[in-house]
Amino acid sequence: QKEVEQNSGPLSVPEGAIASLNCTYSDRGSQSFFWYRQYSGKSPELIMFIYSNGDKEDGRFTAQLNKASQYVSLLIRDSQPSDSATYLCAVKRTAGKLIFGQGTTLQVKP
Amino acid sequence: DADVTQTPRNRITKTGKRIMLECSQTKGHDRMYWYRQDPGLGLRLIYYSFDVKDINKGEISDGYSVSRQAQAKFSLSLESAIPNQTALYFCATSDLAGGYNEQFFGPGTRLTVL
């Protein structure tokens, strides 16, 4: 079992819809969780982080964390074609290391 | 100017050659990382360094070595390149003081080993 798992997709949603990206992790002791966005051929950039159970909202993005279920998700409301990218989930391990999932490719169709 | 730079941006080399990838940062961060990215496998940690005197192996260090020449510079070497080291390589930095440990990535080096 991989430490951090994501569905590689592609996840295709129409413009204006809600995109839901999911991530599960195996280490129950994990404390902090991150969502990075990576456009094709570019480097990853942080869009959200969360460390408490529940929801965290930032503009059109909402991160959701459920530590009991070892599950973290990212919701993108009013999806735009510019949101089309690969979304990487990462979990912070001891000593500051991040373990990344394989990424989910999102396609937002006009 | 970019905060995290990598050189070269693209490199094609032959099996058995020694290759060095360089990373420099102007963010003043203590922590630096090297990752490789392969299609469908996400980012995998090769080596990381929390200060000039600290070097640690990551998930996939075999076949690689690193040097932390200064706080701002962290180099990755492939002593004898092989085709399965063909990948996109990223350097990243983070601030020791950052509670949530955001990592900032360089633009990447695309390496092809023939």
PDB file of N, CA, C and O in Angstrom, chain A residues 38-81:
ATOM      1  N   GLN A  38       0.026  21.514 -10.185  1.00  0.00           N
ATOM      2  CA  GLN A  38       1.142  21.476 -11.123  1.00  0.00           C
ATOM      3  C   GLN A  38       0.591  21.540 -12.542  1.00  0.00           C
ATOM      4  O   GLN A  38      -0.065  20.604 -13.009  1.00  0.00           O
ATOM      5  N   TYR A  39       0.881  22.630 -13.224  1.00  0.00           N
ATOM      6  CA  TYR A  39       0.544  22.732 -14.637  1.00  0.00           C
ATOM      7  C   TYR A  39       1.562  21.936 -15.433  1.00  0.00           C
ATOM      8  O   TYR A  39       2.706  21.760 -15.012  1.00  0.00           O
ATOM      9  N   SER A  40       1.131  21.485 -16.592  1.00  0.00           N
ATOM     10  CA  SER A  40       1.978  20.651 -17.432  1.00  0.00           C
ATOM     11  C   SER A  40       3.311  21.332 -17.738  1.00  0.00           C
ATOM     12  O   SER A  40       3.349  22.466 -18.213  1.00  0.00           O
ATOM     13  N   GLY A  41       4.394  20.648 -17.418  1.00  0.00           N
ATOM     14  CA  GLY A  41       5.726  21.184 -17.694  1.00  0.00           C
ATOM     15  C   GLY A  41       6.223  22.199 -16.695  1.00  0.00           C
ATOM     16  O   GLY A  41       7.314  22.754 -16.858  1.00  0.00           O
ATOM     17  N   LYS A  42       5.427  22.445 -15.657  1.00  0.00           N
ATOM     18  CA  LYS A  42       5.808  23.444 -14.650  1.00  0.00           C
ATOM     19  C   LYS A  42       6.070  22.785 -13.309  1.00  0.00           C
ATOM     20  O   LYS A  42       5.882  21.588 -13.139  1.00  0.00           O
ATOM     21  N   SER A  43       6.528  23.588 -12.357  1.00  0.00           N
ATOM     22  CA  SER A  43       6.808  23.064 -11.027  1.00  0.00           C
ATOM     23  C   SER A  43       5.553  23.129 -10.150  1.00  0.00           C
ATOM     24  O   SER A  43       4.662  23.941 -10.395  1.00  0.00           O
ATOM     25  N   PRO A  44       5.479  22.294  -9.134  1.00  0.00           N
ATOM     26  CA  PRO A  44       4.323  22.329  -8.228  1.00  0.00           C
ATOM     27  C   PRO A  44       4.290  23.636  -7.428  1.00  0.00           C
ATOM     28  O   PRO A  44       5.329  24.189  -7.075  1.00  0.00           O
ATOM     29  N   GLU A  45       3.079  24.093  -7.135  1.00  0.00           N
ATOM     30  CA  GLU A  45       2.905  25.278  -6.296  1.00  0.00           C
ATOM     31  C   GLU A  45       1.833  24.970  -5.259  1.00  0.00           C
ATOM     32  O   GLU A  45       0.815  24.347  -5.558  1.00  0.00           O
ATOM     33  N   LEU A  46       2.075  25.415  -4.035  1.00  0.00           N
ATOM     34  CA  LEU A  46       1.156  25.139  -2.944  1.00  0.00           C
ATOM     35  C   LEU A  46      -0.126  25.948  -3.104  1.00  0.00           C
ATOM     36  O   LEU A  46      -0.085  27.162  -3.341  1.00  0.00           O
ATOM     37  N   ILE A  47      -1.271  25.281  -2.970  1.00  0.00           N
ATOM     38  CA  ILE A  47      -2.524  26.018  -2.999  1.00  0.00           C
ATOM     39  C   ILE A  47      -3.280  25.947  -1.672  1.00  0.00           C
ATOM     40  O   ILE A  47      -4.024  26.859  -1.334  1.00  0.00           O
ATOM     41  N   MET A  48      -3.108  24.870  -0.918  1.00  0.00           N
ATOM     42  CA  MET A  48      -3.813  24.758   0.357  1.00  0.00           C
ATOM     43  C   MET A  48      -3.009  23.867   1.300  1.00  0.00           C
ATOM     44  O   MET A  48      -2.328  22.951   0.856  1.00  0.00           O
ATOM     45  N   PHE A  49      -3.121  24.125   2.596  1.00  0.00           N
ATOM     46  CA  PHE A  49      -2.637  23.178   3.580  1.00  0.00           C
ATOM     47  C   PHE A  49      -3.678  23.106   4.696  1.00  0.00           C
ATOM     48  O   PHE A  49      -4.437  24.043   4.927  1.00  0.00           O
ATOM     49  N   ILE A  50      -3.707  21.973   5.394  1.00  0.00           N
ATOM     50  CA  ILE A  50      -4.677  21.780   6.469  1.00  0.00           C
ATOM     51  C   ILE A  50      -4.077  20.860   7.504  1.00  0.00           C
ATOM     52  O   ILE A  50      -3.347  19.917   7.153  1.00  0.00           O
ATOM     53  N   TYR A  51      -4.354  21.126   8.774  1.00  0.00           N
ATOM     54  CA  TYR A  51      -3.857  20.231   9.812  1.00  0.00           C
ATOM     55  C   TYR A  51      -4.906  19.922  10.873  1.00  0.00           C
ATOM     56  O   TYR A  51      -4.660  19.113  11.774  1.00  0.00           O
ATOM     57  N   SER A  52      -6.063  20.535  10.791  1.00  0.00           N
ATOM     58  CA  SER A  52      -7.124  20.236  11.747  1.00  0.00           C
ATOM     59  C   SER A  52      -8.278  19.561  11.044  1.00  0.00           C
ATOM     60  O   SER A  52      -8.581  19.881   9.879  1.00  0.00           O
ATOM     61  N   ASN A  53      -8.951  18.660  11.727  1.00  0.00           N
ATOM     62  CA  ASN A  53     -10.141  18.016  11.170  1.00  0.00           C
ATOM     63  C   ASN A  53     -11.168  19.063  10.766  1.00  0.00           C
ATOM     64  O   ASN A  53     -11.342  20.082  11.451  1.00  0.00           O
ATOM     65  N   GLY A  54     -11.824  18.812   9.678  1.00  0.00           N
ATOM     66  CA  GLY A  54     -12.865  19.719   9.242  1.00  0.00           C
ATOM     67  C   GLY A  54     -12.510  20.340   7.904  1.00  0.00           C
ATOM     68  O   GLY A  54     -11.764  19.763   7.125  1.00  0.00           O
ATOM     69  N   ASP A  55     -13.096  21.502   7.662  1.00  0.00           N
ATOM     70  CA  ASP A  55     -12.940  22.198   6.390  1.00  0.00           C
ATOM     71  C   ASP A  55     -12.099  23.453   6.549  1.00  0.00           C
ATOM     72  O   ASP A  55     -12.151  24.122   7.579  1.00  0.00           O
ATOM     73  N   LYS A  56     -11.379  23.756   5.497  1.00  0.00           N
ATOM     74  CA  LYS A  56     -10.636  25.018   5.440  1.00  0.00           C
ATOM     75  C   LYS A  56     -10.879  25.607   4.059  1.00  0.00           C
ATOM     76  O   LYS A  56     -10.643  24.941   3.060  1.00  0.00           O
ATOM     77  N   GLU A  57     -11.357  26.838   4.036  1.00  0.00           N
ATOM     78  CA  GLU A  57     -11.745  27.456   2.779  1.00  0.00           C
ATOM     79  C   GLU A  57     -10.789  28.591   2.417  1.00  0.00           C
ATOM     80  O   GLU A  57     -10.361  29.368   3.272  1.00  0.00           O
ATOM     81  N   ASP A  58     -10.490  28.681   1.120  1.00  0.00           N
ATOM     82  CA  ASP A  58      -9.678  29.793   0.613  1.00  0.00           C
ATOM     83  C   ASP A  58     -10.161  30.096  -0.794  1.00  0.00           C
ATOM     84  O   ASP A  58      -9.803  29.392  -1.736  1.00  0.00           O
ATOM     85  N   GLY A  59     -11.003  31.108  -0.894  1.00  0.00           N
ATOM     86  CA  GLY A  59     -11.557  31.447  -2.198  1.00  0.00           C
ATOM     87  C   GLY A  59     -12.413  30.321  -2.737  1.00  0.00           C
ATOM     88  O   GLY A  59     -13.324  29.832  -2.065  1.00  0.00           O
ATOM     89  N   ARG A  60     -12.112  29.876  -3.935  1.00  0.00           N
ATOM     90  CA  ARG A  60     -12.896  28.787  -4.538  1.00  0.00           C
ATOM     91  C   ARG A  60     -12.448  27.413  -4.063  1.00  0.00           C
ATOM     92  O   ARG A  60     -13.053  26.408  -4.447  1.00  0.00           O
ATOM     93  N   PHE A  61     -11.418  27.357  -3.258  1.00  0.00           N
ATOM     94  CA  PHE A  61     -10.862  26.084  -2.817  1.00  0.00           C
ATOM     95  C   PHE A  61     -11.266  25.773  -1.376  1.00  0.00           C
ATOM     96  O   PHE A  61     -11.250  26.652  -0.518  1.00  0.00           O
ATOM     97  N   THR A  62     -11.627  24.509  -1.133  1.00  0.00           N
ATOM     98  CA  THR A  62     -11.898  24.034   0.217  1.00  0.00           C
ATOM     99  C   THR A  62     -11.154  22.728   0.414  1.00  0.00           C
ATOM    100  O   THR A  62     -11.322  21.800  -0.369  1.00  0.00           O
ATOM    101  N   ALA A  63     -10.334  22.689   1.457  1.00  0.00           N
ATOM    102  CA  ALA A  63      -9.685  21.436   1.840  1.00  0.00           C
ATOM    103  C   ALA A  63     -10.478  20.824   2.980  1.00  0.00           C
ATOM    104  O   ALA A  63     -10.943  21.527   3.879  1.00  0.00           O
ATOM    105  N   GLN A  64     -10.645  19.510   2.937  1.00  0.00           N
ATOM    106  CA  GLN A  64     -11.374  18.800   3.976  1.00  0.00           C
ATOM    107  C   GLN A  64     -10.484  17.701   4.527  1.00  0.00           C
ATOM    108  O   GLN A  64      -9.855  16.969   3.761  1.00  0.00           O
ATOM    109  N   LEU A  65     -10.444  17.583   5.851  1.00  0.00           N
ATOM    110  CA  LEU A  65      -9.606  16.583   6.491  1.00  0.00           C
ATOM    111  C   LEU A  65     -10.434  15.756   7.453  1.00  0.00           C
ATOM    112  O   LEU A  65     -11.175  16.297   8.285  1.00  0.00           O
ATOM    113  N   ASN A  66     -10.286  14.448   7.348  1.00  0.00           N
ATOM    114  CA  ASN A  66     -10.920  13.521   8.277  1.00  0.00           C
ATOM    115  C   ASN A  66      -9.841  12.544   8.734  1.00  0.00           C
ATOM    116  O   ASN A  66      -9.527  11.576   8.040  1.00  0.00           O
ATOM    117  N   LYS A  67      -9.259  12.824   9.887  1.00  0.00           N
ATOM    118  CA  LYS A  67      -8.141  12.005  10.359  1.00  0.00           C
ATOM    119  C   LYS A  67      -8.602  10.608  10.764  1.00  0.00           C
ATOM    120  O   LYS A  67      -7.849   9.645  10.627  1.00  0.00           O
ATOM    121  N   ALA A  68      -9.817  10.462  11.253  1.00  0.00           N
ATOM    122  CA  ALA A  68     -10.300   9.137  11.639  1.00  0.00           C
ATOM    123  C   ALA A  68     -10.363   8.216  10.427  1.00  0.00           C
ATOM    124  O   ALA A  68     -10.056   7.021  10.513  1.00  0.00           O
ATOM    125  N   SER A  69     -10.753   8.773   9.298  1.00  0.00           N
ATOM    126  CA  SER A  69     -10.835   7.988   8.063  1.00  0.00           C
ATOM    127  C   SER A  69      -9.567   8.077   7.232  1.00  0.00           C
ATOM    128  O   SER A  69      -9.478   7.444   6.179  1.00  0.00           O
ATOM    129  N   GLN A  70      -8.598   8.881   7.688  1.00  0.00           N
ATOM    130  CA  GLN A  70      -7.331   9.056   6.977  1.00  0.00           C
ATOM    131  C   GLN A  70      -7.573   9.503   5.540  1.00  0.00           C
ATOM    132  O   GLN A  70      -7.066   8.889   4.582  1.00  0.00           O
ATOM    133  N   TYR A  71      -8.306  10.574   5.460  1.00  0.00           N
ATOM    134  CA  TYR A  71      -8.816  11.019   4.168  1.00  0.00           C
ATOM    135  C   TYR A  71      -8.726  12.545   4.110  1.00  0.00           C
ATOM    136  O   TYR A  71      -9.100  13.232   5.061  1.00  0.00           O
ATOM    137  N   VAL A  72      -8.203  13.053   2.990  1.00  0.00           N
ATOM    138  CA  VAL A  72      -8.160  14.495   2.772  1.00  0.00           C
ATOM    139  C   VAL A  72      -8.642  14.770   1.354  1.00  0.00           C
ATOM    140  O   VAL A  72      -8.353  13.988   0.442  1.00  0.00           O
ATOM    141  N   SER A  73      -9.402  15.822   1.211  1.00  0.00           N
ATOM    142  CA  SER A  73      -9.938  16.122  -0.107  1.00  0.00           C
ATOM    143  C   SER A  73      -9.779  17.605  -0.423  1.00  0.00           C
ATOM    144  O   SER A  73      -9.561  18.434   0.464  1.00  0.00           O
ATOM    145  N   LEU A  74      -9.900  17.900  -1.695  1.00  0.00           N
ATOM    146  CA  LEU A  74      -9.855  19.283  -2.177  1.00  0.00           C
ATOM    147  C   LEU A  74     -11.062  19.493  -3.075  1.00  0.00           C
ATOM    148  O   LEU A  74     -11.251  18.736  -4.030  1.00  0.00           O
ATOM    149  N   LEU A  75     -11.863  20.491  -2.730  1.00  0.00           N
ATOM    150  CA  LEU A  75     -13.000  20.868  -3.569  1.00  0.00           C
ATOM    151  C   LEU A  75     -12.676  22.170  -4.272  1.00  0.00           C
ATOM    152  O   LEU A  75     -12.183  23.118  -3.651  1.00  0.00           O
ATOM    153  N   ILE A  76     -12.970  22.203  -5.554  1.00  0.00           N
ATOM    154  CA  ILE A  76     -12.802  23.429  -6.330  1.00  0.00           C
ATOM    155  C   ILE A  76     -14.177  23.830  -6.843  1.00  0.00           C
ATOM    156  O   ILE A  76     -14.757  23.117  -7.669  1.00  0.00           O
ATOM    157  N   ARG A  77     -14.675  24.932  -6.340  1.00  0.00           N
ATOM    158  CA  ARG A  77     -15.991  25.407  -6.774  1.00  0.00           C
ATOM    159  C   ARG A  77     -15.859  26.258  -8.017  1.00  0.00           C
ATOM    160  O   ARG A  77     -14.802  26.855  -8.270  1.00  0.00           O
ATOM    161  N   ASP A  78     -16.936  26.312  -8.808  1.00  0.00           N
ATOM    162  CA  ASP A  78     -16.952  27.128 -10.021  1.00  0.00           C
ATOM    163  C   ASP A  78     -15.679  26.874 -10.846  1.00  0.00           C
ATOM    164  O   ASP A  78     -14.918  27.794 -11.179  1.00  0.00           O
ATOM    165  N   SER A  79     -15.456  25.610 -11.157  1.00  0.00           N
ATOM    166  CA  SER A  79     -14.229  25.230 -11.866  1.00  0.00           C
ATOM    167  C   SER A  79     -14.087  26.002 -13.173  1.00  0.00           C
ATOM    168  O   SER A  79     -15.064  26.215 -13.909  1.00  0.00           O
ATOM    169  N   GLN A  80     -12.845  26.391 -13.444  1.00  0.00           N
ATOM    170  CA  GLN A  80     -12.521  27.134 -14.653  1.00  0.00           C
ATOM    171  C   GLN A  80     -11.533  26.334 -15.502  1.00  0.00           C
ATOM    172  O   GLN A  80     -10.757  25.542 -14.964  1.00  0.00           O
ATOM    173  N   PRO A  81     -11.517  26.564 -16.807  1.00  0.00           N
ATOM    174  CA  PRO A  81     -10.513  25.867 -17.635  1.00  0.00           C
ATOM    175  C   PRO A  81      -9.091  26.077 -17.125  1.00  0.00           C
ATOM    176  O   PRO A  81      -8.252  25.181 -17.261  1.00  0.00           O
TER     177      PRO A  81
END
